[in-house]
Amino acid sequence: MARADGRQREPGRRELQTRLTESFGLRHPFVGAGMGFVALPELVAAVSEAGGLGVLGVAPEPPPVFLERIAQIRSLTSRPFGVDFFLAVSPTLGPITVDDHIKIAAAAKVALAVFHFGISDPTWVAALKAAGVAVWVQVPTLEQARAALAAGADGLVAQGVEAGGHNHSTLPLHSLLREIREEIGDRVLVLAAGGIATGADVVSALAHGADGVWVGTRLVASTEAYAHPEWKRRIVEARGHKATVITTLFGPEVPCLPYRVLRNPAIDAAIDRQDEVCALPPAGDPIGSTTLFPGTSFETQGVPMPTFSALPPTPDTTGDFDAMGMPTGEGAQQIRDVKPAARIIADMMGEARSIIDRRLASSPA
Ligand SMILES: Cc1cc2nc3c(=O)[nH]c(=O)nc-3n(C[C@H](O)[C@H](O)[C@H](O)COP(=O)(O)O)c2cc1C
């Protein structure tokens, strides 16, 4: 049967379809999390080509770099994709998202713009929507979900406490999803974020009211992710609930924000003093060196990483990996391998489909 995305269905196989797949013409209700540094054009295009929606992690790239990234994605895929804006003001870099980012996204007519940490400027929503760009907000609480809807959001990404990266949530994902759905009903799309790494996690998220999944950590352990192989290796080796922790230790670039990362010896040594440490200027020698804006004409090599730097290790990074922040969610404990994004998506969605078909639909007559 011919489909909105121009592809043929596999004979005998029904893919999961939701309001999300209908809205964006996707094969799967799967969105790649907009991860700064890691979800660069190669990963974004791979997710979109595989039938999900790839989302560029724009932070911390300034507008001219962002413009190049959009061109890079379009050279790799003609499928729809989104962009993710991180709203924070850095003492060293200034505001991470500015008017020109919004103008570029609107002019490029990307399919989707997502904001993390609220919407700071209502004119941004109006400008994006006027250009036909869907606007979502990633929210850690029901209160922020209400604020996002009041600001005009078309969709919400519910971020549970399990999620990797910057994370203000204190609620398990399923509780947050339930709270949001109970209040807003079916008014807008709601995606589930946090700890989703298997097909069973997908089924569970849909059962708790999600229209689709927003997946970060599982995609960090993909071939295309712009993450250092040592970080990918540590995700594959991570076991148990204590493998990751939310701490405010990391981020002289964006100080004292809660950040879920892989545990390491530097965290264990300082976590009891985290509120004090994060408010001080970084002490001691740099822990490593990295490259900003890789693969663009603004590439900057040899950038020193201060103690507890929020910059995650990319393939260009050198230094003490035991001291680096590796943003990672609780789903790491389910991840056993690094593989292409297309394989990850096909495996997760195939497993989800099988669970629904075999376990839920085949009760004895
Ligand atoms: C490596 C990494 C980087 C992230 N960077 C961003 C970001 O730049 N902007 C953002 O909105 N969220 C960011 N997040 C959070 C994700 O949007 C999402 O909440 C999270 O990945 C979901 O949980 P999971 O990692 O368990 O799948 C990041 C997450 C990870 C793991």
CSV table of C-alpha atoms and ligand atoms in Angstrom, one decimal:
chain,number,residue,atom,x,y,z
A,1,MET,CA,0.0,0.0,0.0
A,2,ALA,CA,1.4,3.5,-0.9
A,3,ARG,CA,1.9,5.8,2.1
A,4,ALA,CA,2.3,9.5,2.8
A,5,ASP,CA,6.0,9.1,3.0
A,6,GLY,CA,6.1,7.4,-0.4
A,7,ARG,CA,7.3,4.1,0.9
A,8,GLN,CA,5.7,0.7,0.6
A,9,ARG,CA,4.5,-1.2,3.6
A,10,GLU,CA,6.3,-4.5,4.2
A,11,PRO,CA,3.8,-7.2,3.2
A,12,GLY,CA,2.0,-8.6,6.3
A,13,ARG,CA,3.5,-6.0,8.6
A,14,ARG,CA,1.6,-3.2,10.2
A,15,GLU,CA,3.7,-0.4,11.6
A,16,LEU,CA,2.6,1.5,14.6
A,17,GLN,CA,0.7,4.6,13.5
A,18,THR,CA,-0.3,7.5,15.9
A,19,ARG,CA,-1.3,11.1,15.6
A,20,LEU,CA,2.4,11.9,15.5
A,21,THR,CA,3.1,9.8,12.5
A,22,GLU,CA,0.1,11.3,10.8
A,23,SER,CA,1.1,14.9,11.6
A,24,PHE,CA,4.6,14.5,10.2
A,25,GLY,CA,4.2,11.7,7.6
A,26,LEU,CA,6.5,9.3,9.6
A,27,ARG,CA,6.8,5.5,9.4
A,28,HIS,CA,7.3,5.2,13.1
A,29,PRO,CA,6.2,7.3,16.2
A,30,PHE,CA,9.9,7.9,17.0
A,31,VAL,CA,11.6,11.2,17.4
A,32,GLY,CA,15.4,11.5,18.0
A,33,ALA,CA,16.1,13.8,20.9
A,34,GLY,CA,17.7,17.1,20.0
A,35,MET,CA,21.0,16.6,21.7
A,36,GLY,CA,23.5,19.4,21.6
A,37,PHE,CA,27.0,18.3,20.3
A,38,VAL,CA,25.8,14.8,19.5
A,39,ALA,CA,22.7,15.0,17.3
A,40,LEU,CA,24.5,16.6,14.4
A,41,PRO,CA,23.4,16.3,10.7
A,42,GLU,CA,24.6,12.7,10.2
A,43,LEU,CA,22.4,11.4,13.1
A,44,VAL,CA,19.5,13.7,12.3
A,45,ALA,CA,19.4,12.5,8.7
A,46,ALA,CA,19.8,8.9,9.7
A,47,VAL,CA,16.8,9.1,12.0
A,48,SER,CA,14.6,10.8,9.4
A,49,GLU,CA,15.7,8.4,6.6
A,50,ALA,CA,14.8,5.5,8.9
A,51,GLY,CA,11.2,6.7,9.1
A,52,GLY,CA,11.5,8.7,12.4
A,53,LEU,CA,11.9,12.4,12.9
A,54,GLY,CA,15.5,13.5,13.4
A,55,VAL,CA,16.0,16.6,15.5
A,56,LEU,CA,19.2,18.7,15.4
A,57,GLY,CA,20.7,19.7,18.8
A,58,VAL,CA,21.4,23.3,18.1
A,59,ALA,CA,23.0,24.3,21.4
A,60,PRO,CA,25.6,25.7,21.7
A,61,GLU,CA,26.1,26.7,18.0
A,62,PRO,CA,25.5,30.3,17.1
A,63,PRO,CA,23.3,31.3,14.2
A,64,PRO,CA,25.8,31.2,11.3
A,65,VAL,CA,26.8,27.6,12.4
A,66,PHE,CA,23.1,26.7,12.7
A,67,LEU,CA,22.6,27.9,9.1
A,68,GLU,CA,25.3,25.6,7.8
A,69,ARG,CA,23.9,22.7,9.8
A,70,ILE,CA,20.5,23.0,8.1
A,71,ALA,CA,22.2,22.9,4.7
A,72,GLN,CA,24.2,19.9,5.8
A,73,ILE,CA,21.0,18.0,6.8
A,74,ARG,CA,19.3,18.9,3.6
A,75,SER,CA,22.2,17.5,1.6
A,76,LEU,CA,21.7,14.2,3.4
A,77,THR,CA,18.0,13.8,3.4
A,78,SER,CA,14.8,15.3,1.9
A,79,ARG,CA,12.7,13.9,4.7
A,80,PRO,CA,11.3,16.3,7.4
A,81,PHE,CA,13.4,17.1,10.5
A,82,GLY,CA,13.3,19.3,13.5
A,83,VAL,CA,15.6,21.6,15.5
A,84,ASP,CA,16.0,21.9,19.3
A,85,PHE,CA,16.8,25.1,21.1
A,86,PHE,CA,18.2,25.1,24.6
A,87,LEU,CA,17.2,28.1,26.6
A,88,ALA,CA,19.9,29.2,29.0
A,89,VAL,CA,22.2,32.1,29.4
A,90,SER,CA,25.8,31.1,29.8
A,91,PRO,CA,28.2,33.3,31.7
A,92,THR,CA,30.8,32.6,29.1
A,93,LEU,CA,28.8,32.3,25.8
A,94,GLY,CA,25.8,34.6,26.6
A,95,PRO,CA,22.3,33.6,25.6
A,96,ILE,CA,22.4,30.2,23.9
A,97,THR,CA,19.4,30.9,21.7
A,98,VAL,CA,18.8,34.3,20.1
A,99,ASP,CA,16.4,35.9,17.6
A,100,ASP,CA,18.5,35.0,14.6
A,101,HIS,CA,18.2,31.3,15.4
A,102,ILE,CA,14.4,31.6,15.2
A,103,LYS,CA,14.6,33.7,12.0
A,104,ILE,CA,16.8,31.0,10.4
A,105,ALA,CA,14.5,28.1,11.5
A,106,ALA,CA,11.4,30.0,10.2
A,107,ALA,CA,13.1,30.9,6.9
A,108,ALA,CA,14.2,27.3,6.4
A,109,LYS,CA,10.7,26.1,7.2
A,110,VAL,CA,11.9,23.2,9.2
A,111,ALA,CA,9.2,20.8,10.2
A,112,LEU,CA,9.5,21.4,14.0
A,113,ALA,CA,11.2,23.6,16.6
A,114,VAL,CA,11.5,22.3,20.2
A,115,PHE,CA,12.4,24.4,23.2
A,116,HIS,CA,13.9,23.1,26.4
A,117,PHE,CA,13.3,25.1,29.6
A,118,GLY,CA,10.2,26.9,28.5
A,119,ILE,CA,9.6,29.6,25.9
A,120,SER,CA,11.4,32.8,26.8
A,121,ASP,CA,9.9,35.0,24.0
A,122,PRO,CA,6.3,34.7,22.8
A,123,THR,CA,7.1,36.4,19.5
A,124,TRP,CA,9.3,33.4,18.7
A,125,VAL,CA,6.3,31.1,18.8
A,126,ALA,CA,4.3,33.4,16.5
A,127,ALA,CA,7.1,33.8,14.0
A,128,LEU,CA,7.7,30.0,13.8
A,129,LYS,CA,4.0,29.2,13.5
A,130,ALA,CA,3.5,31.8,10.8
A,131,ALA,CA,6.2,30.0,8.8
A,132,GLY,CA,4.4,26.7,9.3
A,133,VAL,CA,6.9,25.3,11.8
A,134,ALA,CA,5.3,23.2,14.6
A,135,VAL,CA,6.4,24.3,18.0
A,136,TRP,CA,6.9,21.9,21.0
A,137,VAL,CA,8.3,22.5,24.4
A,138,GLN,CA,10.1,19.9,26.6
A,139,VAL,CA,8.6,20.0,30.1
A,140,PRO,CA,9.5,18.4,33.4
A,141,THR,CA,6.3,19.3,35.3
A,142,LEU,CA,2.6,19.8,34.8
A,143,GLU,CA,3.0,23.5,35.7
A,144,GLN,CA,5.5,23.9,32.8
A,145,ALA,CA,3.1,22.0,30.5
A,146,ARG,CA,0.4,24.5,31.3
A,147,ALA,CA,2.8,27.4,30.7
A,148,ALA,CA,3.9,26.0,27.3
A,149,LEU,CA,0.3,25.6,26.2
A,150,ALA,CA,-0.5,29.1,27.3
A,151,ALA,CA,2.4,30.3,25.2
A,152,GLY,CA,1.0,28.5,22.1
A,153,ALA,CA,2.9,25.2,22.0
A,154,ASP,CA,1.5,22.6,19.5
A,155,GLY,CA,3.1,19.8,21.4
A,156,LEU,CA,4.8,18.7,24.6
A,157,VAL,CA,7.8,16.5,25.3
A,158,ALA,CA,7.2,15.1,28.8
A,159,GLN,CA,10.7,14.7,30.4
A,160,GLY,CA,10.8,12.1,33.2
A,161,VAL,CA,13.4,12.0,35.9
A,162,GLU,CA,15.0,9.1,34.1
A,163,ALA,CA,16.1,11.3,31.2
A,164,GLY,CA,19.8,11.9,30.3
A,165,GLY,CA,21.2,15.4,30.0
A,166,HIS,CA,19.8,18.6,31.6
A,167,ASN,CA,16.8,17.5,33.5
A,168,HIS,CA,14.6,19.4,36.0
A,169,SER,CA,12.1,16.6,36.4
A,170,THR,CA,11.5,14.8,39.7
A,171,LEU,CA,8.7,12.6,38.5
A,172,PRO,CA,9.0,9.2,36.8
A,173,LEU,CA,8.0,9.5,33.2
A,174,HIS,CA,4.8,7.5,33.5
A,175,SER,CA,3.5,9.6,36.3
A,176,LEU,CA,4.2,12.8,34.5
A,177,LEU,CA,2.6,11.5,31.3
A,178,ARG,CA,-0.5,10.5,33.2
A,179,GLU,CA,-0.8,13.9,35.0
A,180,ILE,CA,-0.4,15.8,31.7
A,181,ARG,CA,-2.9,13.7,29.8
A,182,GLU,CA,-5.4,13.8,32.6
A,183,GLU,CA,-5.4,17.6,32.5
A,184,ILE,CA,-5.0,18.4,28.8
A,185,GLY,CA,-6.8,15.4,27.2
A,186,ASP,CA,-6.0,15.1,23.5
A,187,ARG,CA,-5.5,18.8,22.9
A,188,VAL,CA,-1.9,18.5,21.6
A,189,LEU,CA,0.6,15.9,20.9
A,190,VAL,CA,2.5,14.6,23.9
A,191,LEU,CA,5.8,12.7,23.5
A,192,ALA,CA,7.5,10.6,26.2
A,193,ALA,CA,11.2,11.2,27.1
A,194,GLY,CA,13.4,9.5,29.6
A,195,GLY,CA,14.8,6.0,29.8
A,196,ILE,CA,13.2,4.8,26.5
A,197,ALA,CA,15.6,2.3,25.0
A,198,THR,CA,13.6,-0.8,24.1
A,199,GLY,CA,10.4,-1.8,22.3
A,200,ALA,CA,8.8,-2.6,25.7
A,201,ASP,CA,9.6,1.0,26.7
A,202,VAL,CA,7.8,2.3,23.6
A,203,VAL,CA,4.7,0.2,24.3
A,204,SER,CA,4.7,1.4,27.9
A,205,ALA,CA,5.0,5.0,26.9
A,206,LEU,CA,2.1,4.7,24.4
A,207,ALA,CA,0.0,2.9,27.0
A,208,HIS,CA,0.6,5.8,29.4
A,209,GLY,CA,-0.8,8.4,26.9
A,210,ALA,CA,2.2,9.3,24.7
A,211,ASP,CA,1.7,9.9,20.9
A,212,GLY,CA,5.3,8.9,20.4
A,213,VAL,CA,8.7,8.6,21.9
A,214,TRP,CA,11.6,11.1,22.1
A,215,VAL,CA,14.8,9.1,22.4
A,216,GLY,CA,18.2,10.4,23.5
A,217,THR,CA,20.6,8.0,25.2
A,218,ARG,CA,19.8,5.0,22.9
A,219,LEU,CA,20.8,7.1,20.0
A,220,VAL,CA,24.0,8.3,21.7
A,221,ALA,CA,25.1,4.7,21.3
A,222,SER,CA,24.5,4.8,17.6
A,223,THR,CA,27.2,4.7,14.8
A,224,GLU,CA,26.1,8.2,13.6
A,225,ALA,CA,26.1,10.0,17.0
A,226,TYR,CA,28.9,12.6,17.3
A,227,ALA,CA,30.0,11.1,20.7
A,228,HIS,CA,33.4,9.8,21.7
A,229,PRO,CA,33.8,6.0,21.4
A,230,GLU,CA,34.8,5.9,25.1
A,231,TRP,CA,31.4,7.4,26.0
A,232,LYS,CA,29.5,4.9,23.8
A,233,ARG,CA,31.6,2.1,25.4
A,234,ARG,CA,30.6,3.2,28.9
A,235,ILE,CA,26.9,3.4,27.9
A,236,VAL,CA,27.1,-0.2,26.7
A,237,GLU,CA,28.8,-1.3,29.9
A,238,ALA,CA,26.5,0.6,32.3
A,239,ARG,CA,24.5,-1.6,34.6
A,240,GLY,CA,22.0,-0.9,37.4
A,241,HIS,CA,20.3,2.3,38.6
A,242,LYS,CA,23.4,3.7,40.1
A,243,ALA,CA,25.2,3.9,36.7
A,244,THR,CA,23.8,7.4,36.2
A,245,VAL,CA,23.1,10.3,38.6
A,246,ILE,CA,21.5,13.8,38.5
A,247,THR,CA,24.0,16.3,39.7
A,248,THR,CA,24.6,20.1,39.6
A,249,LEU,CA,28.4,19.6,39.6
A,250,PHE,CA,28.8,20.0,35.8
A,251,GLY,CA,28.6,23.1,33.7
A,252,PRO,CA,30.8,26.2,34.4
A,253,GLU,CA,29.4,27.1,30.9
A,254,VAL,CA,25.8,26.9,32.3
A,255,PRO,CA,26.3,26.6,36.1
A,256,CYS,CA,24.4,24.6,38.6
A,257,LEU,CA,21.7,23.0,36.4
A,258,PRO,CA,20.7,19.5,37.2
A,259,TYR,CA,22.3,17.2,34.7
A,260,ARG,CA,21.9,13.4,34.4
A,261,VAL,CA,25.3,11.9,33.6
A,262,LEU,CA,27.2,8.6,33.8
A,263,ARG,CA,28.7,8.3,37.3
A,264,ASN,CA,32.5,8.6,37.4
A,265,PRO,CA,35.2,9.0,40.1
A,266,ALA,CA,35.2,12.8,39.9
A,267,ILE,CA,31.5,12.9,40.7
A,268,ASP,CA,31.8,10.5,43.5
A,269,ALA,CA,34.6,12.6,45.1
A,270,ALA,CA,32.7,15.9,44.9
A,271,ILE,CA,28.9,15.2,45.0
A,272,ASP,CA,28.5,15.9,48.7
A,273,ARG,CA,29.7,19.4,48.0
A,274,GLN,CA,27.9,19.9,44.6
A,275,ASP,CA,26.0,23.1,45.4
A,276,GLU,CA,29.2,24.8,46.7
A,277,VAL,CA,31.4,23.5,43.9
A,278,CYS,CA,29.0,24.5,41.0
A,279,ALA,CA,28.9,28.1,42.3
A,280,LEU,CA,32.7,28.5,42.3
A,281,PRO,CA,34.9,29.3,39.2
A,282,PRO,CA,36.5,26.0,38.0
A,283,ALA,CA,39.7,25.1,39.8
A,284,GLY,CA,42.8,23.4,38.6
A,285,ASP,CA,44.1,22.4,35.2
A,286,PRO,CA,41.7,21.7,32.3
A,287,ILE,CA,40.5,18.1,32.2
A,288,GLY,CA,40.8,18.0,28.4
A,289,SER,CA,40.6,19.7,25.1
A,290,THR,CA,37.8,19.6,22.5
A,291,THR,CA,36.6,21.0,19.1
A,292,LEU,CA,33.6,23.3,18.8
A,293,PHE,CA,31.4,23.5,15.7
A,294,PRO,CA,33.1,20.5,14.0
A,295,GLY,CA,32.7,20.0,10.3
A,296,THR,CA,31.7,23.6,9.6
A,297,SER,CA,33.6,26.6,8.4
A,298,PHE,CA,33.6,27.9,12.1
A,299,GLU,CA,35.4,24.8,13.4
A,300,THR,CA,37.4,25.8,16.5
A,301,GLN,CA,40.0,23.3,17.7
A,302,GLY,CA,41.9,23.1,21.0
A,303,VAL,CA,39.2,24.4,23.2
A,304,PRO,CA,40.2,23.7,26.8
A,305,MET,CA,37.6,21.9,29.0
A,306,PRO,CA,37.5,23.2,32.6
A,307,THR,CA,36.9,21.0,35.6
A,308,PHE,CA,33.3,19.8,35.5
A,309,SER,CA,32.9,21.1,32.0
A,310,ALA,CA,29.4,20.6,30.6
A,311,LEU,CA,30.9,19.9,27.1
A,312,PRO,CA,30.5,16.2,26.5
A,313,PRO,CA,33.3,14.2,24.9
A,314,THR,CA,33.0,14.1,21.1
A,315,PRO,CA,35.3,12.2,18.7
A,316,ASP,CA,37.6,15.2,18.8
A,317,THR,CA,38.0,15.3,22.6
A,318,THR,CA,41.2,14.2,24.4
A,319,GLY,CA,41.8,14.2,28.2
A,320,ASP,CA,40.7,12.5,31.4
A,321,PHE,CA,37.5,10.6,30.5
A,322,ASP,CA,37.0,9.7,34.2
A,323,ALA,CA,36.4,13.4,34.9
A,324,MET,CA,34.1,14.3,32.0
A,325,GLY,CA,30.4,14.8,32.0
A,326,MET,CA,28.7,12.2,29.7
A,327,PRO,CA,25.0,13.0,29.6
A,328,THR,CA,23.2,9.7,29.8
A,329,GLY,CA,19.7,8.5,30.9
A,330,GLU,CA,18.7,5.5,33.0
A,331,GLY,CA,17.9,3.6,29.9
A,332,ALA,CA,21.7,3.0,29.5
A,333,GLN,CA,21.3,-0.2,31.5
A,334,GLN,CA,19.2,-1.7,28.7
A,335,ILE,CA,21.7,-0.9,25.9
A,336,ARG,CA,24.0,-3.7,24.9
A,337,ASP,CA,25.5,-2.5,21.6
A,338,VAL,CA,26.4,0.4,19.3
A,339,LYS,CA,24.7,0.1,15.9
A,340,PRO,CA,23.4,2.3,13.1
A,341,ALA,CA,20.4,4.5,14.0
A,342,ALA,CA,18.3,2.8,11.3
A,343,ARG,CA,18.9,-0.6,13.0
A,344,ILE,CA,18.1,0.9,16.5
A,345,ILE,CA,14.8,2.3,15.2
A,346,ALA,CA,13.8,-0.9,13.3
A,347,ASP,CA,14.6,-3.1,16.3
A,348,MET,CA,12.8,-1.0,18.9
A,349,MET,CA,9.7,-0.5,16.7
A,350,GLY,CA,9.7,-4.1,15.5
A,351,GLU,CA,9.8,-5.3,19.2
A,352,ALA,CA,7.0,-2.9,20.1
A,353,ARG,CA,4.9,-4.2,17.3
A,354,SER,CA,5.5,-7.8,18.3
A,355,ILE,CA,4.6,-7.1,21.9
A,356,ILE,CA,1.3,-5.6,20.9
A,357,ASP,CA,0.6,-8.3,18.4
A,358,ARG,CA,1.7,-11.4,20.3
A,359,ARG,CA,1.4,-10.6,23.9
A,360,LEU,CA,-1.5,-8.1,24.1
A,361,ALA,CA,-3.7,-9.1,21.1
A,362,SER,CA,-3.4,-12.9,21.3
A,363,SER,CA,-5.3,-13.7,24.5
A,364,PRO,CA,-7.0,-17.1,24.4
A,365,ALA,CA,-10.6,-17.1,23.0
B,1,LIG,C1,23.8,13.5,25.3
B,1,LIG,C2,22.5,14.3,25.5
B,1,LIG,C3,22.5,15.6,25.1
B,1,LIG,C4,21.3,16.3,25.3
B,1,LIG,N1,21.2,17.6,24.9
B,1,LIG,C5,20.0,18.3,24.9
B,1,LIG,C6,19.8,19.5,24.3
B,1,LIG,O1,20.8,20.1,23.8
B,1,LIG,N2,18.6,20.1,24.3
B,1,LIG,C7,17.5,19.5,24.8
B,1,LIG,O2,16.4,20.0,24.8
B,1,LIG,N3,17.7,18.3,25.5
B,1,LIG,C8,18.9,17.7,25.5
B,1,LIG,N4,19.0,16.4,26.1
B,1,LIG,C9,17.8,15.8,26.8
B,1,LIG,C10,16.9,15.1,25.8
B,1,LIG,O3,16.2,16.1,25.0
B,1,LIG,C11,15.9,14.1,26.4
B,1,LIG,O4,15.2,14.7,27.5
B,1,LIG,C12,16.6,12.8,26.9
B,1,LIG,O5,17.6,12.4,26.1
B,1,LIG,C13,15.6,11.7,27.1
B,1,LIG,O6,16.1,10.7,27.9
B,1,LIG,P1,17.0,9.5,27.4
B,1,LIG,O7,18.3,10.1,27.2
B,1,LIG,O8,16.9,8.6,28.6
B,1,LIG,O9,16.4,8.9,26.2
B,1,LIG,C14,20.2,15.7,25.9
B,1,LIG,C15,20.3,14.4,26.3
B,1,LIG,C16,21.4,13.7,26.1
B,1,LIG,C17,21.5,12.2,26.5
